[in-house]
Amino acid sequence: GLKIRFLGIDNIHVMRNSLFKVYEACQFREEANLSRSTSFLSALDSSHWLDYSSLILRSAVEIARLVHVKGATVLIHCSDGWDRTPQLSSLACLMMDGYYRTLDGFIVLIEKEWISFGHKFAERCRHYDGGNDSEYSPVFLQFLDCVSQMLKQAPTAFEFNNSFLVDTMDAVHSARYGTFLCNTEKERYEGALHEHTISWWDEVKHSAHKYVNHLYEASDDVIYPSWSMRHLYFWREYFCRWEPLHFQPNRELQWMRLVTPLLGLPKQMQELRQENETLRRELAKLRAASAASAATTRRDEKLLLE
């Protein structure tokens, strides 16, 4: 029979306040004094940002299990249908379908679940001067944060890397790309944004080499990330990337520098095998020619003796 399940995810205003507290936490400077050093952790804990991420992931896992394990039909709906709804539907799709974990598939997912369904990017990201600040909320940021959590837990399951998520969030806030402007498809169509602006996805495809996860292994397996606080991490690649005191080298870039030379090894091995086979054939020909020459020499010597 029909079952109604309330998941208890707070509204956009609670999430906005949580984000502001995260920003405040990031302002704390680590000091030698232990009490100052723990200020960041205390402030982050009081923001409840990771608590909300945990709740969103747990809800998406519940939806994915209902669909994949029990074969149930699930209707997802929040107050308006364009905030918490796409968060959960998108994450559930990522868990159940390996296609959406590819770069092209993830683009399709955002176009389908967020842009076409009418997530209000203009209001939620304050693209308008003098806009209503009460409508601002980090809904899409929370979604990408949760994707980052999944990528961290299943590093071989996604074709794209963390840099792609960070740059996509930056593209949303930059208001440079028609992809994320306005609140609805109708507004984008009436403003002819496809004619007057550039697409973020064109930029992504042009620079796709920057966003490749070299650990990726294509698979259609369903993945269920852990929502336990013990397994979640603070998305420092996004929130703390400009930290001046403890600058961390780009680990992904370092990894690429280490891995890239290894990526050509299979091709080099194949070329070496082919070269080795060619040399074997040439050596066999030389041996045959040498044997024939020796036989001719012995025959000539025999004729001379006769």
JSON list of N, CA and C in Angstrom, two decimals, residues 1-74:
[
{"chain": "A", "resi": 1, "resn": "GLY", "atom": "N", "xyz": [0.81, -1.19, 0.00]},
{"chain": "A", "resi": 1, "resn": "GLY", "atom": "CA", "xyz": [0.00, 0.00, 0.00]},
{"chain": "A", "resi": 1, "resn": "GLY", "atom": "C", "xyz": [0.86, 1.26, 0.00]},
{"chain": "A", "resi": 2, "resn": "LEU", "atom": "N", "xyz": [0.20, 2.37, -0.08]},
{"chain": "A", "resi": 2, "resn": "LEU", "atom": "CA", "xyz": [0.87, 3.67, -0.10]},
{"chain": "A", "resi": 2, "resn": "LEU", "atom": "C", "xyz": [1.44, 4.01, 1.27]},
{"chain": "A", "resi": 3, "resn": "LYS", "atom": "N", "xyz": [2.71, 4.44, 1.28]},
{"chain": "A", "resi": 3, "resn": "LYS", "atom": "CA", "xyz": [3.35, 4.88, 2.52]},
{"chain": "A", "resi": 3, "resn": "LYS", "atom": "C", "xyz": [3.93, 6.27, 2.33]},
{"chain": "A", "resi": 4, "resn": "ILE", "atom": "N", "xyz": [3.70, 7.12, 3.31]},
{"chain": "A", "resi": 4, "resn": "ILE", "atom": "CA", "xyz": [4.26, 8.47, 3.28]},
{"chain": "A", "resi": 4, "resn": "ILE", "atom": "C", "xyz": [5.39, 8.55, 4.30]},
{"chain": "A", "resi": 5, "resn": "ARG", "atom": "N", "xyz": [6.54, 9.02, 3.84]},
{"chain": "A", "resi": 5, "resn": "ARG", "atom": "CA", "xyz": [7.72, 9.05, 4.71]},
{"chain": "A", "resi": 5, "resn": "ARG", "atom": "C", "xyz": [8.28, 10.47, 4.74]},
{"chain": "A", "resi": 6, "resn": "PHE", "atom": "N", "xyz": [8.28, 11.10, 5.90]},
{"chain": "A", "resi": 6, "resn": "PHE", "atom": "CA", "xyz": [8.87, 12.43, 6.06]},
{"chain": "A", "resi": 6, "resn": "PHE", "atom": "C", "xyz": [10.33, 12.26, 6.47]},
{"chain": "A", "resi": 7, "resn": "LEU", "atom": "N", "xyz": [11.23, 12.89, 5.72]},
{"chain": "A", "resi": 7, "resn": "LEU", "atom": "CA", "xyz": [12.66, 12.67, 5.92]},
{"chain": "A", "resi": 7, "resn": "LEU", "atom": "C", "xyz": [13.30, 13.70, 6.84]},
{"chain": "A", "resi": 8, "resn": "GLY", "atom": "N", "xyz": [12.61, 14.76, 7.15]},
{"chain": "A", "resi": 8, "resn": "GLY", "atom": "CA", "xyz": [13.09, 15.71, 8.16]},
{"chain": "A", "resi": 8, "resn": "GLY", "atom": "C", "xyz": [14.24, 16.59, 7.73]},
{"chain": "A", "resi": 9, "resn": "ILE", "atom": "N", "xyz": [14.38, 16.83, 6.42]},
{"chain": "A", "resi": 9, "resn": "ILE", "atom": "CA", "xyz": [15.44, 17.73, 5.93]},
{"chain": "A", "resi": 9, "resn": "ILE", "atom": "C", "xyz": [14.96, 19.17, 6.07]},
{"chain": "A", "resi": 10, "resn": "ASP", "atom": "N", "xyz": [15.74, 19.99, 6.72]},
{"chain": "A", "resi": 10, "resn": "ASP", "atom": "CA", "xyz": [15.31, 21.36, 6.99]},
{"chain": "A", "resi": 10, "resn": "ASP", "atom": "C", "xyz": [15.22, 22.21, 5.72]},
{"chain": "A", "resi": 11, "resn": "ASN", "atom": "N", "xyz": [14.56, 23.36, 5.86]},
{"chain": "A", "resi": 11, "resn": "ASN", "atom": "CA", "xyz": [14.28, 24.21, 4.70]},
{"chain": "A", "resi": 11, "resn": "ASN", "atom": "C", "xyz": [15.48, 25.08, 4.32]},
{"chain": "A", "resi": 12, "resn": "ILE", "atom": "N", "xyz": [15.29, 25.90, 3.29]},
{"chain": "A", "resi": 12, "resn": "ILE", "atom": "CA", "xyz": [16.39, 26.69, 2.72]},
{"chain": "A", "resi": 12, "resn": "ILE", "atom": "C", "xyz": [16.95, 27.70, 3.71]},
{"chain": "A", "resi": 13, "resn": "HIS", "atom": "N", "xyz": [16.12, 28.19, 4.62]},
{"chain": "A", "resi": 13, "resn": "HIS", "atom": "CA", "xyz": [16.58, 29.21, 5.58]},
{"chain": "A", "resi": 13, "resn": "HIS", "atom": "C", "xyz": [17.53, 28.61, 6.60]},
{"chain": "A", "resi": 14, "resn": "VAL", "atom": "N", "xyz": [17.23, 27.40, 7.05]},
{"chain": "A", "resi": 14, "resn": "VAL", "atom": "CA", "xyz": [18.11, 26.71, 8.00]},
{"chain": "A", "resi": 14, "resn": "VAL", "atom": "C", "xyz": [19.45, 26.41, 7.33]},
{"chain": "A", "resi": 15, "resn": "MET", "atom": "N", "xyz": [19.40, 25.98, 6.07]},
{"chain": "A", "resi": 15, "resn": "MET", "atom": "CA", "xyz": [20.62, 25.64, 5.34]},
{"chain": "A", "resi": 15, "resn": "MET", "atom": "C", "xyz": [21.46, 26.89, 5.07]},
{"chain": "A", "resi": 16, "resn": "ARG", "atom": "N", "xyz": [20.81, 28.01, 4.82]},
{"chain": "A", "resi": 16, "resn": "ARG", "atom": "CA", "xyz": [21.54, 29.26, 4.61]},
{"chain": "A", "resi": 16, "resn": "ARG", "atom": "C", "xyz": [22.29, 29.66, 5.88]},
{"chain": "A", "resi": 17, "resn": "ASN", "atom": "N", "xyz": [21.63, 29.59, 7.01]},
{"chain": "A", "resi": 17, "resn": "ASN", "atom": "CA", "xyz": [22.29, 29.92, 8.27]},
{"chain": "A", "resi": 17, "resn": "ASN", "atom": "C", "xyz": [23.44, 28.97, 8.56]},
{"chain": "A", "resi": 18, "resn": "SER", "atom": "N", "xyz": [23.26, 27.72, 8.21]},
{"chain": "A", "resi": 18, "resn": "SER", "atom": "CA", "xyz": [24.33, 26.74, 8.40]},
{"chain": "A", "resi": 18, "resn": "SER", "atom": "C", "xyz": [25.56, 27.10, 7.58]},
{"chain": "A", "resi": 19, "resn": "LEU", "atom": "N", "xyz": [25.33, 27.49, 6.32]},
{"chain": "A", "resi": 19, "resn": "LEU", "atom": "CA", "xyz": [26.46, 27.87, 5.45]},
{"chain": "A", "resi": 19, "resn": "LEU", "atom": "C", "xyz": [27.18, 29.09, 6.00]},
{"chain": "A", "resi": 20, "resn": "PHE", "atom": "N", "xyz": [26.44, 30.07, 6.48]},
{"chain": "A", "resi": 20, "resn": "PHE", "atom": "CA", "xyz": [27.07, 31.27, 7.02]},
{"chain": "A", "resi": 20, "resn": "PHE", "atom": "C", "xyz": [27.97, 30.91, 8.21]},
{"chain": "A", "resi": 21, "resn": "LYS", "atom": "N", "xyz": [27.54, 29.95, 9.01]},
{"chain": "A", "resi": 21, "resn": "LYS", "atom": "CA", "xyz": [28.36, 29.51, 10.15]},
{"chain": "A", "resi": 21, "resn": "LYS", "atom": "C", "xyz": [29.61, 28.77, 9.67]},
{"chain": "A", "resi": 22, "resn": "VAL", "atom": "N", "xyz": [29.48, 28.05, 8.55]},
{"chain": "A", "resi": 22, "resn": "VAL", "atom": "CA", "xyz": [30.66, 27.40, 7.97]},
{"chain": "A", "resi": 22, "resn": "VAL", "atom": "C", "xyz": [31.67, 28.45, 7.54]},
{"chain": "A", "resi": 23, "resn": "TYR", "atom": "N", "xyz": [31.19, 29.49, 6.89]},
{"chain": "A", "resi": 23, "resn": "TYR", "atom": "CA", "xyz": [32.08, 30.57, 6.47]},
{"chain": "A", "resi": 23, "resn": "TYR", "atom": "C", "xyz": [32.75, 31.23, 7.67]},
{"chain": "A", "resi": 24, "resn": "GLU", "atom": "N", "xyz": [32.01, 31.41, 8.73]},
{"chain": "A", "resi": 24, "resn": "GLU", "atom": "CA", "xyz": [32.59, 31.98, 9.95]},
{"chain": "A", "resi": 24, "resn": "GLU", "atom": "C", "xyz": [33.66, 31.05, 10.51]},
{"chain": "A", "resi": 25, "resn": "ALA", "atom": "N", "xyz": [33.39, 29.74, 10.47]},
{"chain": "A", "resi": 25, "resn": "ALA", "atom": "CA", "xyz": [34.38, 28.77, 10.98]},
{"chain": "A", "resi": 25, "resn": "ALA", "atom": "C", "xyz": [35.66, 28.84, 10.17]},
{"chain": "A", "resi": 26, "resn": "CYS", "atom": "N", "xyz": [35.54, 29.06, 8.88]},
{"chain": "A", "resi": 26, "resn": "CYS", "atom": "CA", "xyz": [36.73, 29.10, 8.01]},
{"chain": "A", "resi": 26, "resn": "CYS", "atom": "C", "xyz": [37.58, 30.34, 8.25]},
{"chain": "A", "resi": 27, "resn": "GLN", "atom": "N", "xyz": [37.04, 31.31, 8.99]},
{"chain": "A", "resi": 27, "resn": "GLN", "atom": "CA", "xyz": [37.80, 32.52, 9.29]},
{"chain": "A", "resi": 27, "resn": "GLN", "atom": "C", "xyz": [38.75, 32.33, 10.46]},
{"chain": "A", "resi": 28, "resn": "PHE", "atom": "N", "xyz": [38.52, 31.28, 11.25]},
{"chain": "A", "resi": 28, "resn": "PHE", "atom": "CA", "xyz": [39.40, 31.04, 12.39]},
{"chain": "A", "resi": 28, "resn": "PHE", "atom": "C", "xyz": [40.79, 30.66, 11.92]},
{"chain": "A", "resi": 29, "resn": "ARG", "atom": "N", "xyz": [41.78, 31.23, 12.57]},
{"chain": "A", "resi": 29, "resn": "ARG", "atom": "CA", "xyz": [43.17, 30.90, 12.25]},
{"chain": "A", "resi": 29, "resn": "ARG", "atom": "C", "xyz": [43.71, 29.91, 13.27]},
{"chain": "A", "resi": 30, "resn": "GLU", "atom": "N", "xyz": [44.38, 28.92, 12.75]},
{"chain": "A", "resi": 30, "resn": "GLU", "atom": "CA", "xyz": [44.97, 27.93, 13.64]},
{"chain": "A", "resi": 30, "resn": "GLU", "atom": "C", "xyz": [46.16, 28.56, 14.38]},
{"chain": "A", "resi": 31, "resn": "GLU", "atom": "N", "xyz": [46.16, 28.39, 15.67]},
{"chain": "A", "resi": 31, "resn": "GLU", "atom": "CA", "xyz": [47.22, 28.95, 16.49]},
{"chain": "A", "resi": 31, "resn": "GLU", "atom": "C", "xyz": [47.92, 27.82, 17.26]},
{"chain": "A", "resi": 32, "resn": "ALA", "atom": "N", "xyz": [49.08, 28.15, 17.82]},
{"chain": "A", "resi": 32, "resn": "ALA", "atom": "CA", "xyz": [49.77, 27.17, 18.65]},
{"chain": "A", "resi": 32, "resn": "ALA", "atom": "C", "xyz": [48.96, 26.85, 19.89]},
{"chain": "A", "resi": 33, "resn": "ASN", "atom": "N", "xyz": [48.21, 27.86, 20.34]},
{"chain": "A", "resi": 33, "resn": "ASN", "atom": "CA", "xyz": [47.37, 27.67, 21.51]},
{"chain": "A", "resi": 33, "resn": "ASN", "atom": "C", "xyz": [46.25, 26.69, 21.18]},
{"chain": "A", "resi": 34, "resn": "LEU", "atom": "N", "xyz": [46.11, 25.63, 21.96]},
{"chain": "A", "resi": 34, "resn": "LEU", "atom": "CA", "xyz": [45.16, 24.56, 21.64]},
{"chain": "A", "resi": 34, "resn": "LEU", "atom": "C", "xyz": [43.73, 25.07, 21.62]},
{"chain": "A", "resi": 35, "resn": "SER", "atom": "N", "xyz": [43.41, 25.99, 22.54]},
{"chain": "A", "resi": 35, "resn": "SER", "atom": "CA", "xyz": [42.03, 26.48, 22.60]},
{"chain": "A", "resi": 35, "resn": "SER", "atom": "C", "xyz": [41.65, 27.21, 21.32]},
{"chain": "A", "resi": 36, "resn": "ARG", "atom": "N", "xyz": [42.61, 27.93, 20.72]},
{"chain": "A", "resi": 36, "resn": "ARG", "atom": "CA", "xyz": [42.36, 28.61, 19.46]},
{"chain": "A", "resi": 36, "resn": "ARG", "atom": "C", "xyz": [42.30, 27.61, 18.32]},
{"chain": "A", "resi": 37, "resn": "SER", "atom": "N", "xyz": [43.12, 26.57, 18.40]},
{"chain": "A", "resi": 37, "resn": "SER", "atom": "CA", "xyz": [43.16, 25.59, 17.32]},
{"chain": "A", "resi": 37, "resn": "SER", "atom": "C", "xyz": [41.87, 24.79, 17.24]},
{"chain": "A", "resi": 38, "resn": "THR", "atom": "N", "xyz": [41.20, 24.62, 18.37]},
{"chain": "A", "resi": 38, "resn": "THR", "atom": "CA", "xyz": [39.95, 23.86, 18.38]},
{"chain": "A", "resi": 38, "resn": "THR", "atom": "C", "xyz": [38.75, 24.72, 18.04]},
{"chain": "A", "resi": 39, "resn": "SER", "atom": "N", "xyz": [38.95, 26.03, 17.86]},
{"chain": "A", "resi": 39, "resn": "SER", "atom": "CA", "xyz": [37.83, 26.92, 17.56]},
{"chain": "A", "resi": 39, "resn": "SER", "atom": "C", "xyz": [37.17, 26.55, 16.24]},
{"chain": "A", "resi": 40, "resn": "PHE", "atom": "N", "xyz": [37.98, 26.18, 15.25]},
{"chain": "A", "resi": 40, "resn": "PHE", "atom": "CA", "xyz": [37.43, 25.81, 13.95]},
{"chain": "A", "resi": 40, "resn": "PHE", "atom": "C", "xyz": [36.51, 24.61, 14.07]},
{"chain": "A", "resi": 41, "resn": "LEU", "atom": "N", "xyz": [36.98, 23.57, 14.76]},
{"chain": "A", "resi": 41, "resn": "LEU", "atom": "CA", "xyz": [36.18, 22.36, 14.90]},
{"chain": "A", "resi": 41, "resn": "LEU", "atom": "C", "xyz": [34.88, 22.63, 15.66]},
{"chain": "A", "resi": 42, "resn": "SER", "atom": "N", "xyz": [34.98, 23.46, 16.67]},
{"chain": "A", "resi": 42, "resn": "SER", "atom": "CA", "xyz": [33.78, 23.80, 17.45]},
{"chain": "A", "resi": 42, "resn": "SER", "atom": "C", "xyz": [32.78, 24.57, 16.60]},
{"chain": "A", "resi": 43, "resn": "ALA", "atom": "N", "xyz": [33.30, 25.53, 15.83]},
{"chain": "A", "resi": 43, "resn": "ALA", "atom": "CA", "xyz": [32.42, 26.34, 14.98]},
{"chain": "A", "resi": 43, "resn": "ALA", "atom": "C", "xyz": [31.81, 25.49, 13.87]},
{"chain": "A", "resi": 44, "resn": "LEU", "atom": "N", "xyz": [32.61, 24.59, 13.30]},
{"chain": "A", "resi": 44, "resn": "LEU", "atom": "CA", "xyz": [32.08, 23.71, 12.26]},
{"chain": "A", "resi": 44, "resn": "LEU", "atom": "C", "xyz": [31.00, 22.80, 12.81]},
{"chain": "A", "resi": 45, "resn": "ASP", "atom": "N", "xyz": [31.22, 22.29, 14.00]},
{"chain": "A", "resi": 45, "resn": "ASP", "atom": "CA", "xyz": [30.23, 21.42, 14.63]},
{"chain": "A", "resi": 45, "resn": "ASP", "atom": "C", "xyz": [28.94, 22.17, 14.90]},
{"chain": "A", "resi": 46, "resn": "SER", "atom": "N", "xyz": [29.05, 23.42, 15.34]},
{"chain": "A", "resi": 46, "resn": "SER", "atom": "CA", "xyz": [27.84, 24.19, 15.64]},
{"chain": "A", "resi": 46, "resn": "SER", "atom": "C", "xyz": [27.07, 24.60, 14.40]},
{"chain": "A", "resi": 47, "resn": "SER", "atom": "N", "xyz": [27.74, 24.55, 13.23]},
{"chain": "A", "resi": 47, "resn": "SER", "atom": "CA", "xyz": [27.05, 24.88, 11.98]},
{"chain": "A", "resi": 47, "resn": "SER", "atom": "C", "xyz": [26.10, 23.76, 11.55]},
{"chain": "A", "resi": 48, "resn": "HIS", "atom": "N", "xyz": [26.39, 22.53, 11.98]},
{"chain": "A", "resi": 48, "resn": "HIS", "atom": "CA", "xyz": [25.60, 21.33, 11.63]},
{"chain": "A", "resi": 48, "resn": "HIS", "atom": "C", "xyz": [25.64, 21.03, 10.14]},
{"chain": "A", "resi": 49, "resn": "TRP", "atom": "N", "xyz": [26.61, 21.59, 9.44]},
{"chain": "A", "resi": 49, "resn": "TRP", "atom": "CA", "xyz": [26.70, 21.36, 7.98]},
{"chain": "A", "resi": 49, "resn": "TRP", "atom": "C", "xyz": [26.85, 19.88, 7.66]},
{"chain": "A", "resi": 50, "resn": "LEU", "atom": "N", "xyz": [27.73, 19.21, 8.36]},
{"chain": "A", "resi": 50, "resn": "LEU", "atom": "CA", "xyz": [27.94, 17.78, 8.10]},
{"chain": "A", "resi": 50, "resn": "LEU", "atom": "C", "xyz": [26.74, 16.96, 8.56]},
{"chain": "A", "resi": 51, "resn": "ASP", "atom": "N", "xyz": [26.04, 17.43, 9.59]},
{"chain": "A", "resi": 51, "resn": "ASP", "atom": "CA", "xyz": [24.82, 16.73, 10.02]},
{"chain": "A", "resi": 51, "resn": "ASP", "atom": "C", "xyz": [23.78, 16.74, 8.90]},
{"chain": "A", "resi": 52, "resn": "TYR", "atom": "N", "xyz": [23.65, 17.89, 8.23]},
{"chain": "A", "resi": 52, "resn": "TYR", "atom": "CA", "xyz": [22.68, 17.99, 7.14]},
{"chain": "A", "resi": 52, "resn": "TYR", "atom": "C", "xyz": [23.13, 17.15, 5.94]},
{"chain": "A", "resi": 53, "resn": "SER", "atom": "N", "xyz": [24.44, 17.14, 5.67]},
{"chain": "A", "resi": 53, "resn": "SER", "atom": "CA", "xyz": [24.95, 16.29, 4.59]},
{"chain": "A", "resi": 53, "resn": "SER", "atom": "C", "xyz": [24.65, 14.83, 4.87]},
{"chain": "A", "resi": 54, "resn": "SER", "atom": "N", "xyz": [24.85, 14.44, 6.11]},
{"chain": "A", "resi": 54, "resn": "SER", "atom": "CA", "xyz": [24.57, 13.06, 6.52]},
{"chain": "A", "resi": 54, "resn": "SER", "atom": "C", "xyz": [23.10, 12.71, 6.32]},
{"chain": "A", "resi": 55, "resn": "LEU", "atom": "N", "xyz": [22.21, 13.62, 6.69]},
{"chain": "A", "resi": 55, "resn": "LEU", "atom": "CA", "xyz": [20.78, 13.38, 6.56]},
{"chain": "A", "resi": 55, "resn": "LEU", "atom": "C", "xyz": [20.37, 13.28, 5.10]},
{"chain": "A", "resi": 56, "resn": "ILE", "atom": "N", "xyz": [20.93, 14.13, 4.26]},
{"chain": "A", "resi": 56, "resn": "ILE", "atom": "CA", "xyz": [20.61, 14.09, 2.83]},
{"chain": "A", "resi": 56, "resn": "ILE", "atom": "C", "xyz": [21.09, 12.78, 2.21]},
{"chain": "A", "resi": 57, "resn": "LEU", "atom": "N", "xyz": [22.31, 12.37, 2.54]},
{"chain": "A", "resi": 57, "resn": "LEU", "atom": "CA", "xyz": [22.83, 11.10, 2.01]},
{"chain": "A", "resi": 57, "resn": "LEU", "atom": "C", "xyz": [22.00, 9.92, 2.51]},
{"chain": "A", "resi": 58, "resn": "ARG", "atom": "N", "xyz": [21.65, 9.93, 3.78]},
{"chain": "A", "resi": 58, "resn": "ARG", "atom": "CA", "xyz": [20.86, 8.83, 4.34]},
{"chain": "A", "resi": 58, "resn": "ARG", "atom": "C", "xyz": [19.51, 8.74, 3.63]},
{"chain": "A", "resi": 59, "resn": "SER", "atom": "N", "xyz": [18.89, 9.88, 3.35]},
{"chain": "A", "resi": 59, "resn": "SER", "atom": "CA", "xyz": [17.59, 9.90, 2.69]},
{"chain": "A", "resi": 59, "resn": "SER", "atom": "C", "xyz": [17.70, 9.38, 1.26]},
{"chain": "A", "resi": 60, "resn": "ALA", "atom": "N", "xyz": [18.77, 9.78, 0.56]},
{"chain": "A", "resi": 60, "resn": "ALA", "atom": "CA", "xyz": [18.96, 9.32, -0.81]},
{"chain": "A", "resi": 60, "resn": "ALA", "atom": "C", "xyz": [19.23, 7.82, -0.86]},
{"chain": "A", "resi": 61, "resn": "VAL", "atom": "N", "xyz": [19.99, 7.31, 0.11]},
{"chain": "A", "resi": 61, "resn": "VAL", "atom": "CA", "xyz": [20.24, 5.86, 0.17]},
{"chain": "A", "resi": 61, "resn": "VAL", "atom": "C", "xyz": [18.93, 5.11, 0.41]},
{"chain": "A", "resi": 62, "resn": "GLU", "atom": "N", "xyz": [18.09, 5.64, 1.26]},
{"chain": "A", "resi": 62, "resn": "GLU", "atom": "CA", "xyz": [16.80, 5.01, 1.53]},
{"chain": "A", "resi": 62, "resn": "GLU", "atom": "C", "xyz": [15.96, 4.93, 0.26]},
{"chain": "A", "resi": 63, "resn": "ILE", "atom": "N", "xyz": [15.97, 6.01, -0.52]},
{"chain": "A", "resi": 63, "resn": "ILE", "atom": "CA", "xyz": [15.22, 6.02, -1.78]},
{"chain": "A", "resi": 63, "resn": "ILE", "atom": "C", "xyz": [15.80, 5.01, -2.76]},
{"chain": "A", "resi": 64, "resn": "ALA", "atom": "N", "xyz": [17.12, 4.99, -2.88]},
{"chain": "A", "resi": 64, "resn": "ALA", "atom": "CA", "xyz": [17.77, 4.05, -3.81]},
{"chain": "A", "resi": 64, "resn": "ALA", "atom": "C", "xyz": [17.47, 2.61, -3.42]},
{"chain": "A", "resi": 65, "resn": "ARG", "atom": "N", "xyz": [17.48, 2.30, -2.16]},
{"chain": "A", "resi": 65, "resn": "ARG", "atom": "CA", "xyz": [17.19, 0.93, -1.71]},
{"chain": "A", "resi": 65, "resn": "ARG", "atom": "C", "xyz": [15.74, 0.55, -2.01]},
{"chain": "A", "resi": 66, "resn": "LEU", "atom": "N", "xyz": [14.83, 1.48, -1.82]},
{"chain": "A", "resi": 66, "resn": "LEU", "atom": "CA", "xyz": [13.42, 1.20, -2.11]},
{"chain": "A", "resi": 66, "resn": "LEU", "atom": "C", "xyz": [13.23, 0.86, -3.58]},
{"chain": "A", "resi": 67, "resn": "VAL", "atom": "N", "xyz": [13.90, 1.62, -4.44]},
{"chain": "A", "resi": 67, "resn": "VAL", "atom": "CA", "xyz": [13.75, 1.41, -5.88]},
{"chain": "A", "resi": 67, "resn": "VAL", "atom": "C", "xyz": [14.50, 0.16, -6.33]},
{"chain": "A", "resi": 68, "resn": "HIS", "atom": "N", "xyz": [15.77, 0.04, -5.93]},
{"chain": "A", "resi": 68, "resn": "HIS", "atom": "CA", "xyz": [16.61, -1.03, -6.46]},
{"chain": "A", "resi": 68, "resn": "HIS", "atom": "C", "xyz": [16.36, -2.38, -5.79]},
{"chain": "A", "resi": 69, "resn": "VAL", "atom": "N", "xyz": [16.18, -2.39, -4.49]},
{"chain": "A", "resi": 69, "resn": "VAL", "atom": "CA", "xyz": [16.04, -3.65, -3.76]},
{"chain": "A", "resi": 69, "resn": "VAL", "atom": "C", "xyz": [14.58, -4.12, -3.73]},
{"chain": "A", "resi": 70, "resn": "LYS", "atom": "N", "xyz": [13.66, -3.20, -3.42]},
{"chain": "A", "resi": 70, "resn": "LYS", "atom": "CA", "xyz": [12.27, -3.59, -3.27]},
{"chain": "A", "resi": 70, "resn": "LYS", "atom": "C", "xyz": [11.44, -3.38, -4.53]},
{"chain": "A", "resi": 71, "resn": "GLY", "atom": "N", "xyz": [12.03, -2.71, -5.54]},
{"chain": "A", "resi": 71, "resn": "GLY", "atom": "CA", "xyz": [11.28, -2.47, -6.77]},
{"chain": "A", "resi": 71, "resn": "GLY", "atom": "C", "xyz": [10.11, -1.54, -6.59]},
{"chain": "A", "resi": 72, "resn": "ALA", "atom": "N", "xyz": [10.19, -0.66, -5.61]},
{"chain": "A", "resi": 72, "resn": "ALA", "atom": "CA", "xyz": [9.09, 0.25, -5.30]},
{"chain": "A", "resi": 72, "resn": "ALA", "atom": "C", "xyz": [9.11, 1.47, -6.23]},
{"chain": "A", "resi": 73, "resn": "THR", "atom": "N", "xyz": [7.96, 2.08, -6.38]},
{"chain": "A", "resi": 73, "resn": "THR", "atom": "CA", "xyz": [7.85, 3.36, -7.08]},
{"chain": "A", "resi": 73, "resn": "THR", "atom": "C", "xyz": [7.87, 4.46, -6.02]},
{"chain": "A", "resi": 74, "resn": "VAL", "atom": "N", "xyz": [8.77, 5.43, -6.18]},
{"chain": "A", "resi": 74, "resn": "VAL", "atom": "CA", "xyz": [8.96, 6.46, -5.16]},
{"chain": "A", "resi": 74, "resn": "VAL", "atom": "C", "xyz": [8.66, 7.83, -5.76]}
]
